[in-house]
mmCIF file of C-alpha atoms and ligand atoms in Angstrom:
data_model
loop_
_atom_site.group_PDB
_atom_site.id
_atom_site.type_symbol
_atom_site.label_atom_id
_atom_site.label_comp_id
_atom_site.label_asym_id
_atom_site.label_seq_id
_atom_site.Cartn_x
_atom_site.Cartn_y
_atom_site.Cartn_z
ATOM 1 C CA UNK A 22 0.000 0.000 0.000
ATOM 2 C CA UNK A 23 1.483 3.353 -0.981
ATOM 3 C CA UNK A 24 2.014 5.931 1.715
ATOM 4 C CA UNK A 25 0.493 9.353 1.229
ATOM 5 C CA UNK A 26 3.749 10.967 0.032
ATOM 6 C CA UNK A 27 4.309 8.372 -2.677
ATOM 7 C CA UNK A 28 0.829 8.766 -4.027
ATOM 8 C CA UNK A 29 1.309 12.470 -4.243
ATOM 9 C CA UNK A 30 4.627 12.014 -5.991
ATOM 10 C CA UNK A 31 3.078 9.694 -8.553
ATOM 11 C CA UNK A 32 0.346 12.203 -9.334
ATOM 12 C CA UNK A 33 2.858 14.984 -9.546
ATOM 13 C CA UNK A 34 5.198 13.208 -11.935
ATOM 14 C CA UNK A 35 2.258 12.063 -14.042
ATOM 15 C CA UNK A 36 1.193 15.692 -14.293
ATOM 16 C CA UNK A 37 4.721 16.778 -15.250
ATOM 17 C CA UNK A 38 4.803 14.067 -17.838
ATOM 18 C CA UNK A 39 1.511 15.269 -19.326
ATOM 19 C CA UNK A 40 2.772 18.818 -19.386
ATOM 20 C CA UNK A 41 6.005 17.834 -21.122
ATOM 21 C CA UNK A 42 4.082 15.816 -23.708
ATOM 22 C CA UNK A 43 1.699 18.694 -24.282
ATOM 23 C CA UNK A 44 4.654 21.037 -24.827
ATOM 24 C CA UNK A 45 6.275 18.688 -27.305
ATOM 25 C CA UNK A 46 3.008 18.305 -29.171
ATOM 26 C CA UNK A 47 2.453 22.072 -29.344
ATOM 27 C CA UNK A 48 6.042 22.620 -30.446
ATOM 28 C CA UNK A 49 5.881 20.190 -33.343
ATOM 29 C CA UNK A 50 2.424 21.366 -34.398
ATOM 30 C CA UNK A 51 3.615 24.957 -34.275
ATOM 31 C CA UNK A 52 6.459 24.111 -36.665
ATOM 32 C CA UNK A 53 3.842 22.635 -38.976
ATOM 33 C CA UNK A 54 1.689 25.727 -38.536
ATOM 34 C CA UNK A 55 4.502 27.907 -39.895
ATOM 35 C CA UNK A 56 4.859 25.671 -42.939
ATOM 36 C CA UNK A 57 1.114 25.169 -43.492
ATOM 37 C CA UNK A 58 0.278 28.859 -43.112
ATOM 38 C CA UNK A 59 -2.074 28.355 -40.210
ATOM 39 C CA UNK A 60 -0.879 31.577 -38.578
ATOM 40 C CA UNK A 61 -2.538 34.906 -39.060
ATOM 41 C CA UNK A 62 -2.277 38.404 -37.631
ATOM 42 C CA UNK A 63 -5.327 40.112 -36.190
ATOM 43 C CA UNK A 64 -5.362 43.846 -35.559
ATOM 44 C CA UNK A 65 -6.848 45.634 -32.576
ATOM 45 C CA UNK A 66 -7.357 49.396 -32.986
ATOM 46 C CA UNK A 67 -6.008 51.931 -30.515
ATOM 47 C CA UNK A 68 -8.204 55.027 -30.287
ATOM 48 C CA UNK A 69 -7.420 58.532 -29.127
ATOM 49 C CA UNK A 70 -9.449 59.571 -26.084
ATOM 50 C CA UNK A 71 -9.365 63.164 -27.297
ATOM 51 C CA UNK A 72 -10.422 62.807 -30.927
ATOM 52 C CA UNK A 73 -12.135 59.419 -30.750
ATOM 53 C CA UNK A 74 -10.228 58.414 -33.868
ATOM 54 C CA UNK A 75 -8.178 55.322 -34.604
ATOM 55 C CA UNK A 76 -4.534 56.254 -34.072
ATOM 56 C CA UNK A 77 -2.892 52.855 -34.334
ATOM 57 C CA UNK A 78 -3.328 49.134 -33.937
ATOM 58 C CA UNK A 79 -1.661 46.194 -32.267
ATOM 59 C CA UNK A 80 -0.914 43.087 -34.311
ATOM 60 C CA UNK A 81 -1.861 39.933 -32.390
ATOM 61 C CA UNK A 82 -0.918 36.455 -33.478
ATOM 62 C CA UNK A 83 -3.660 33.924 -34.187
ATOM 63 C CA UNK A 84 -3.285 30.192 -34.836
ATOM 64 C CA UNK A 85 -6.068 28.467 -36.702
ATOM 65 C CA UNK A 86 -5.380 24.834 -35.889
ATOM 66 C CA UNK A 87 -6.929 22.451 -38.472
ATOM 67 C CA UNK A 88 -8.437 20.253 -35.753
ATOM 68 C CA UNK A 89 -8.374 22.217 -32.538
ATOM 69 C CA UNK A 90 -9.679 25.458 -34.024
ATOM 70 C CA UNK A 91 -8.425 28.787 -32.712
ATOM 71 C CA UNK A 92 -5.519 28.298 -30.288
ATOM 72 C CA UNK A 93 -4.871 31.234 -27.969
ATOM 73 C CA UNK A 94 -1.436 32.907 -28.004
ATOM 74 C CA UNK A 95 -1.621 32.666 -24.223
ATOM 75 C CA UNK A 96 -1.141 28.913 -24.763
ATOM 76 C CA UNK A 97 1.391 28.700 -27.567
ATOM 77 C CA UNK A 98 3.584 31.799 -27.062
ATOM 78 C CA UNK A 99 4.929 30.551 -23.707
ATOM 79 C CA UNK A 100 5.777 27.193 -25.319
ATOM 80 C CA UNK A 101 7.438 28.937 -28.250
ATOM 81 C CA UNK A 102 9.435 31.035 -25.797
ATOM 82 C CA UNK A 103 10.613 27.982 -23.891
ATOM 83 C CA UNK A 104 11.636 26.056 -26.983
ATOM 84 C CA UNK A 105 13.220 28.949 -28.839
ATOM 85 C CA UNK A 106 10.707 28.646 -31.669
ATOM 86 C CA UNK A 107 9.666 32.198 -30.784
ATOM 87 C CA UNK A 108 12.539 33.454 -32.963
ATOM 88 C CA UNK A 109 11.045 31.935 -36.100
ATOM 89 C CA UNK A 110 7.558 32.887 -35.018
ATOM 90 C CA UNK A 111 8.673 36.426 -34.245
ATOM 91 C CA UNK A 112 10.338 36.746 -37.637
ATOM 92 C CA UNK A 113 7.162 35.551 -39.301
ATOM 93 C CA UNK A 114 5.177 38.187 -37.394
ATOM 94 C CA UNK A 115 7.568 40.977 -38.454
ATOM 95 C CA UNK A 116 7.497 39.803 -42.084
ATOM 96 C CA UNK A 117 3.708 39.566 -42.126
ATOM 97 C CA UNK A 118 3.131 42.902 -40.373
ATOM 98 C CA UNK A 119 5.433 44.671 -42.852
ATOM 99 C CA UNK A 120 3.838 42.926 -45.824
ATOM 100 C CA UNK A 121 0.406 44.018 -44.608
ATOM 101 C CA UNK A 122 1.424 47.609 -43.882
ATOM 102 C CA UNK A 123 2.855 47.853 -47.379
ATOM 103 C CA UNK A 124 -0.288 46.349 -48.924
ATOM 104 C CA UNK A 125 -2.459 48.900 -47.075
ATOM 105 C CA UNK A 126 -0.193 51.719 -48.189
ATOM 106 C CA UNK A 127 -0.425 50.562 -51.814
ATOM 107 C CA UNK A 128 -4.198 50.562 -51.310
ATOM 108 C CA UNK A 129 -4.000 54.260 -50.364
ATOM 109 C CA UNK A 130 -5.220 53.720 -46.833
ATOM 110 C CA UNK A 131 -4.213 56.445 -44.414
ATOM 111 C CA UNK A 132 -2.170 54.261 -42.154
ATOM 112 C CA UNK A 133 -1.635 54.486 -38.450
ATOM 113 C CA UNK A 134 1.375 52.788 -36.830
ATOM 114 C CA UNK A 135 1.076 49.035 -36.353
ATOM 115 C CA UNK A 136 2.546 47.727 -33.105
ATOM 116 C CA UNK A 137 4.224 44.338 -33.023
ATOM 117 C CA UNK A 138 4.870 42.363 -29.834
ATOM 118 C CA UNK A 139 8.459 41.281 -29.217
ATOM 119 C CA UNK A 140 9.558 38.546 -26.845
ATOM 120 C CA UNK A 141 12.632 39.050 -24.705
ATOM 121 C CA UNK A 142 14.405 36.334 -26.682
ATOM 122 C CA UNK A 143 14.080 38.330 -29.891
ATOM 123 C CA UNK A 144 15.850 41.207 -28.239
ATOM 124 C CA UNK A 145 19.432 40.492 -29.197
ATOM 125 C CA UNK A 146 22.207 42.502 -30.787
ATOM 126 C CA UNK A 147 21.066 41.530 -34.297
ATOM 127 C CA UNK A 148 17.522 42.860 -33.826
ATOM 128 C CA UNK A 149 18.199 46.369 -35.233
ATOM 129 C CA UNK A 150 19.728 44.863 -38.375
ATOM 130 C CA UNK A 151 16.817 42.427 -38.701
ATOM 131 C CA UNK A 152 14.338 45.292 -38.362
ATOM 132 C CA UNK A 153 16.189 47.387 -40.920
ATOM 133 C CA UNK A 154 16.261 44.449 -43.320
ATOM 134 C CA UNK A 155 12.563 43.568 -43.117
ATOM 135 C CA UNK A 156 11.511 47.228 -43.429
ATOM 136 C CA UNK A 157 13.805 47.760 -46.401
ATOM 137 C CA UNK A 158 12.556 44.675 -48.230
ATOM 138 C CA UNK A 159 8.908 45.687 -47.831
ATOM 139 C CA UNK A 160 9.443 49.397 -48.291
ATOM 140 C CA UNK A 161 8.018 50.207 -44.867
ATOM 141 C CA UNK A 162 9.068 53.280 -42.870
ATOM 142 C CA UNK A 163 9.905 53.101 -39.152
ATOM 143 C CA UNK A 164 7.053 55.549 -38.366
ATOM 144 C CA UNK A 165 4.615 52.950 -39.688
ATOM 145 C CA UNK A 166 5.618 50.466 -37.004
ATOM 146 C CA UNK A 167 5.960 50.334 -33.249
ATOM 147 C CA UNK A 168 7.475 47.694 -30.983
ATOM 148 C CA UNK A 169 5.849 46.467 -27.771
ATOM 149 C CA UNK A 170 8.185 45.032 -25.162
ATOM 150 C CA UNK A 171 7.569 43.845 -21.605
ATOM 151 C CA UNK A 172 8.982 44.930 -18.302
ATOM 152 C CA UNK A 173 10.942 41.733 -17.702
ATOM 153 C CA UNK A 174 13.273 42.873 -20.447
ATOM 154 C CA UNK A 175 14.138 46.013 -18.502
ATOM 155 C CA UNK A 176 14.427 44.376 -15.120
ATOM 156 C CA UNK A 177 16.790 41.635 -16.194
ATOM 157 C CA UNK A 178 18.210 44.318 -18.455
ATOM 158 C CA UNK A 179 21.892 44.245 -19.122
ATOM 159 C CA UNK A 180 23.598 47.285 -20.614
ATOM 160 C CA UNK A 181 23.224 45.926 -24.081
ATOM 161 C CA UNK A 182 19.428 46.039 -23.761
ATOM 162 C CA UNK A 183 19.627 49.818 -23.445
ATOM 163 C CA UNK A 184 22.031 50.109 -26.340
ATOM 164 C CA UNK A 185 19.829 47.920 -28.554
ATOM 165 C CA UNK A 186 16.845 50.086 -27.623
ATOM 166 C CA UNK A 187 18.823 53.222 -28.428
ATOM 167 C CA UNK A 188 19.751 51.782 -31.803
ATOM 168 C CA UNK A 189 16.109 51.005 -32.611
ATOM 169 C CA UNK A 190 15.016 54.478 -31.542
ATOM 170 C CA UNK A 191 17.813 56.054 -33.594
ATOM 171 C CA UNK A 192 16.400 54.174 -36.590
ATOM 172 C CA UNK A 193 13.063 55.911 -35.969
ATOM 173 C CA UNK A 194 11.215 53.047 -34.290
ATOM 174 C CA UNK A 195 9.077 53.845 -31.238
ATOM 175 C CA UNK A 196 9.043 51.528 -28.225
ATOM 176 C CA UNK A 197 6.050 50.835 -26.002
ATOM 177 C CA UNK A 198 6.253 49.191 -22.609
ATOM 178 C CA UNK A 199 3.556 46.519 -22.419
ATOM 179 C CA UNK A 200 1.598 45.262 -19.392
ATOM 180 C CA UNK A 201 2.907 48.125 -17.315
ATOM 181 C CA UNK A 202 2.475 47.742 -13.578
ATOM 182 C CA UNK A 203 2.743 43.956 -13.492
ATOM 183 C CA UNK A 204 6.520 43.863 -13.182
ATOM 184 C CA UNK A 205 9.022 45.670 -11.056
ATOM 185 C CA UNK A 206 9.984 48.824 -12.868
ATOM 186 C CA UNK A 207 9.997 52.022 -10.890
ATOM 187 C CA UNK A 208 10.095 55.624 -11.970
ATOM 188 C CA UNK A 209 13.853 55.785 -11.497
ATOM 189 C CA UNK A 210 14.191 52.659 -13.577
ATOM 190 C CA UNK A 211 11.990 53.782 -16.400
ATOM 191 C CA UNK A 212 13.769 56.999 -17.210
ATOM 192 C CA UNK A 213 16.887 55.047 -18.200
ATOM 193 C CA UNK A 214 15.070 53.534 -21.157
ATOM 194 C CA UNK A 215 14.073 55.297 -24.393
ATOM 195 C CA UNK A 216 10.402 54.348 -24.191
ATOM 196 C CA UNK A 217 7.752 56.606 -25.709
ATOM 197 C CA UNK A 218 4.573 54.801 -24.633
ATOM 198 C CA UNK A 219 3.346 53.006 -21.527
ATOM 199 C CA UNK A 220 0.517 50.499 -21.742
ATOM 200 C CA UNK A 221 -1.454 50.102 -18.506
ATOM 201 C CA UNK A 222 -2.119 46.421 -17.972
ATOM 202 C CA UNK A 223 -5.686 45.191 -18.244
ATOM 203 C CA UNK A 224 -5.552 43.813 -14.702
ATOM 204 C CA UNK A 225 -5.685 47.409 -13.357
ATOM 205 C CA UNK A 226 -8.280 48.570 -15.870
ATOM 206 C CA UNK A 227 -10.784 45.867 -14.902
ATOM 207 C CA UNK A 228 -11.540 47.408 -11.480
ATOM 208 C CA UNK A 229 -12.022 50.993 -12.714
ATOM 209 C CA UNK A 230 -13.732 53.060 -11.419
ATOM 210 C CA UNK A 231 -15.041 51.001 -8.498
ATOM 211 C CA UNK A 232 -11.902 49.415 -7.005
ATOM 212 C CA UNK A 233 -10.019 52.018 -5.021
ATOM 213 C CA UNK A 234 -6.657 50.292 -5.408
ATOM 214 C CA UNK A 235 -6.935 49.997 -9.180
ATOM 215 C CA UNK A 236 -7.911 53.661 -9.398
ATOM 216 C CA UNK A 237 -4.889 54.639 -7.314
ATOM 217 C CA UNK A 238 -2.552 52.535 -9.464
ATOM 218 C CA UNK A 239 -3.978 53.867 -12.725
ATOM 219 C CA UNK A 240 -3.696 57.431 -11.424
ATOM 220 C CA UNK A 241 -0.083 56.892 -10.332
ATOM 221 C CA UNK A 242 0.878 55.396 -13.687
ATOM 222 C CA UNK A 243 -0.696 58.216 -15.679
ATOM 223 C CA UNK A 244 0.898 60.891 -13.484
ATOM 224 C CA UNK A 245 4.267 59.238 -13.795
ATOM 225 C CA UNK A 246 4.010 58.867 -17.563
ATOM 226 C CA UNK A 247 3.065 62.519 -17.897
ATOM 227 C CA UNK A 248 6.182 63.502 -15.933
ATOM 228 C CA UNK A 249 8.259 61.378 -18.278
ATOM 229 C CA UNK A 250 6.381 62.766 -21.313
ATOM 230 C CA UNK A 251 5.280 59.337 -22.357
ATOM 231 C CA UNK A 252 2.044 58.460 -24.102
ATOM 232 C CA UNK A 253 -0.353 56.333 -22.100
ATOM 233 C CA UNK A 254 -2.452 53.543 -23.562
ATOM 234 C CA UNK A 255 -4.970 51.667 -21.412
ATOM 235 C CA UNK A 256 -5.514 48.084 -22.531
ATOM 236 C CA UNK A 257 -8.564 45.891 -22.042
ATOM 237 C CA UNK A 258 -11.075 48.747 -21.775
ATOM 238 C CA UNK A 259 -14.530 47.182 -21.874
ATOM 239 C CA UNK A 260 -16.942 49.674 -20.343
ATOM 240 C CA UNK A 261 -17.959 53.292 -20.783
ATOM 241 C CA UNK A 262 -17.285 53.862 -17.073
ATOM 242 C CA UNK A 263 -13.694 52.700 -17.454
ATOM 243 C CA UNK A 264 -13.307 54.987 -20.456
ATOM 244 C CA UNK A 265 -14.637 58.072 -18.642
ATOM 245 C CA UNK A 266 -12.380 57.456 -15.692
ATOM 246 C CA UNK A 267 -9.316 57.044 -17.923
ATOM 247 C CA UNK A 268 -10.206 60.137 -19.926
ATOM 248 C CA UNK A 269 -10.464 62.212 -16.760
ATOM 249 C CA UNK A 270 -7.101 60.913 -15.610
ATOM 250 C CA UNK A 271 -5.577 62.193 -18.825
ATOM 251 C CA UNK A 272 -4.887 58.865 -20.463
ATOM 252 C CA UNK A 273 -4.131 59.319 -24.194
ATOM 253 C CA UNK A 274 -5.417 56.183 -25.900
ATOM 254 C CA UNK A 275 -7.534 53.160 -25.219
ATOM 255 C CA UNK A 276 -7.578 49.691 -26.626
ATOM 256 C CA UNK A 277 -10.259 47.147 -25.756
ATOM 257 C CA UNK A 278 -13.503 45.429 -26.560
ATOM 258 C CA UNK A 279 -15.431 48.649 -25.863
ATOM 259 C CA UNK A 280 -14.167 49.925 -29.214
ATOM 260 C CA UNK A 281 -13.196 46.684 -30.980
ATOM 261 C CA UNK A 282 -11.725 43.236 -30.342
ATOM 262 C CA UNK A 283 -8.734 42.186 -32.469
ATOM 263 C CA UNK A 284 -10.045 41.629 -36.015
ATOM 264 C CA UNK A 285 -8.725 40.260 -39.331
ATOM 265 C CA UNK A 286 -6.760 42.705 -41.513
ATOM 266 C CA UNK A 287 -9.655 43.403 -43.904
ATOM 267 C CA UNK A 288 -11.999 44.312 -41.057
ATOM 268 C CA UNK A 289 -9.446 46.710 -39.625
ATOM 269 C CA UNK A 290 -8.984 48.317 -43.041
ATOM 270 C CA UNK A 291 -12.753 48.699 -43.270
ATOM 271 C CA UNK A 292 -12.855 50.543 -39.929
ATOM 272 C CA UNK A 293 -10.179 52.924 -41.204
ATOM 273 C CA UNK A 294 -12.073 53.541 -44.447
ATOM 274 C CA UNK A 295 -15.329 54.202 -42.642
ATOM 275 C CA UNK A 296 -13.510 56.452 -40.166
ATOM 276 C CA UNK A 297 -15.037 54.517 -37.287
ATOM 277 C CA UNK A 298 -14.970 56.595 -34.093
ATOM 278 C CA UNK A 299 -15.334 56.111 -30.404
HETATM 279 P P1 C2E B 26 -0.866 41.513 -24.814
HETATM 280 O O1 C2E B 26 0.266 41.978 -25.648
HETATM 281 O O2 C2E B 26 -1.040 42.132 -23.477
HETATM 282 O O3 C2E B 26 -2.161 41.705 -25.719
HETATM 283 C C1 C2E B 26 -3.410 42.127 -25.241
HETATM 284 C C2 C2E B 26 -4.326 40.960 -25.051
HETATM 285 O O4 C2E B 26 -5.546 41.421 -24.469
HETATM 286 C C3 C2E B 26 -4.747 40.280 -26.352
HETATM 287 O O5 C2E B 26 -4.911 38.900 -26.057
HETATM 288 C C4 C2E B 26 -6.095 40.938 -26.653
HETATM 289 O O6 C2E B 26 -6.911 40.160 -27.483
HETATM 290 C C5 C2E B 26 -6.648 41.033 -25.268
HETATM 291 N N1 C2E B 26 -7.658 42.089 -25.147
HETATM 292 C C6 C2E B 26 -7.710 43.269 -25.789
HETATM 293 N N2 C2E B 26 -8.751 44.007 -25.387
HETATM 294 C C7 C2E B 26 -9.406 43.265 -24.454
HETATM 295 C C8 C2E B 26 -10.578 43.500 -23.655
HETATM 296 O O7 C2E B 26 -11.239 44.544 -23.730
HETATM 297 N N3 C2E B 26 -10.934 42.502 -22.796
HETATM 298 C C9 C2E B 26 -10.225 41.351 -22.689
HETATM 299 N N4 C2E B 26 -10.658 40.428 -21.827
HETATM 300 N N5 C2E B 26 -9.105 41.107 -23.423
HETATM 301 C C10 C2E B 26 -8.707 42.061 -24.297
HETATM 302 P P2 C2E B 26 -4.350 37.774 -27.057
HETATM 303 O O8 C2E B 26 -4.512 38.243 -28.473
HETATM 304 O O9 C2E B 26 -4.968 36.499 -26.637
HETATM 305 O O10 C2E B 26 -2.801 37.768 -26.753
HETATM 306 C C11 C2E B 26 -2.315 37.350 -25.510
HETATM 307 C C12 C2E B 26 -0.849 37.648 -25.371
HETATM 308 O O11 C2E B 26 -0.072 36.846 -26.271
HETATM 309 C C13 C2E B 26 -0.471 39.088 -25.690
HETATM 310 O O12 C2E B 26 -0.775 39.910 -24.585
HETATM 311 C C14 C2E B 26 1.007 38.956 -25.965
HETATM 312 O O13 C2E B 26 1.725 38.920 -24.760
HETATM 313 C C15 C2E B 26 1.075 37.578 -26.607
HETATM 314 N N6 C2E B 26 1.167 37.752 -28.068
HETATM 315 C C16 C2E B 26 0.187 37.867 -28.984
HETATM 316 N N7 C2E B 26 0.702 38.001 -30.236
HETATM 317 C C17 C2E B 26 2.045 37.976 -30.089
HETATM 318 C C18 C2E B 26 3.156 38.082 -31.012
HETATM 319 O O14 C2E B 26 3.004 38.265 -32.237
HETATM 320 N N8 C2E B 26 4.420 37.976 -30.479
HETATM 321 C C19 C2E B 26 4.623 37.817 -29.127
HETATM 322 N N9 C2E B 26 5.884 37.745 -28.685
HETATM 323 N N10 C2E B 26 3.608 37.738 -28.245
HETATM 324 C C20 C2E B 26 2.341 37.811 -28.714
HETATM 325 CA CA1 CA B 27 1.043 43.867 -26.430
HETATM 326 CA CA1 CA B 28 -0.470 44.262 -23.049
HETATM 327 CA CA1 CA B 29 -1.761 42.435 -20.598
#
């Protein structure tokens, strides 16, 4: 008869085993996905709280699995990051975003900057050259793009992270700090980095305007960003109450289901053509 501890251990290792198998399966299917063109970029508009107009969009990766249907990036990005596949995936995203921006430009659409998410692992010394190369090949200007990075990059940040950022900014690319407030950066920390935009994480937006703590955090972030002359984007805005609160705080842009979920490229283009407003 197994003692309690052994039983627990068996369950635990069985669980680990399942997890490892799941990772391997996702990894190999993701490789296939790249080959079979199962990946797609969706675009979620960012709107100005002052003018109500679309002033940009974020490109978000979608995987249409032939059997499993839509797989969330929340599931496959972490696996891709662990296995290193994120480099290929990230290159595909940059290629596709530039191709799309160029196609819209050729279609005479008045384009707003398209933001692309970067994983920490993509952030190496060759990134500026890779960016220059993909933009050159597609005939895309740096003002037409934006890069979203997360706080972990800054916190673990060696000196070369700052110099890579400086190189990107010198090329004309703007950097946004994603999921702000969930990591460990402080005011003193932030001013070392050439970041033009802060994105307030959805976890603080959810409680607005009823949760006192979320209101205090949102207020502190906006005040800080204003001191640093950074633009502020609130993500995950779903209600009119959240919007009013953020507008009063002096937040610059919002992104969220209240205005639009992430949509396929053609739908985003349609919103731009129609001049859809908040
Ligand atoms: P993120 O960069 O913080 O992206 C925002 C996420 O919030 C997206 O989830 C978006 O669909 C969702 N969202 C936007 N507005 C609302 C709202 O009003 N309510 C709610 N409940 N959710 C909202 P998504 O598309 O599932 O992406 C999840 C994460 O996966 C992203 O978080 C990002 O970290 C990562 N990701 C997505 N695409 C890429 C990519 O191309 N490269 C990398 N490295 N990461 C990516
Ligand atoms: Ca993002
Ligand atoms: Ca975010
Ligand atoms: Ca987030």
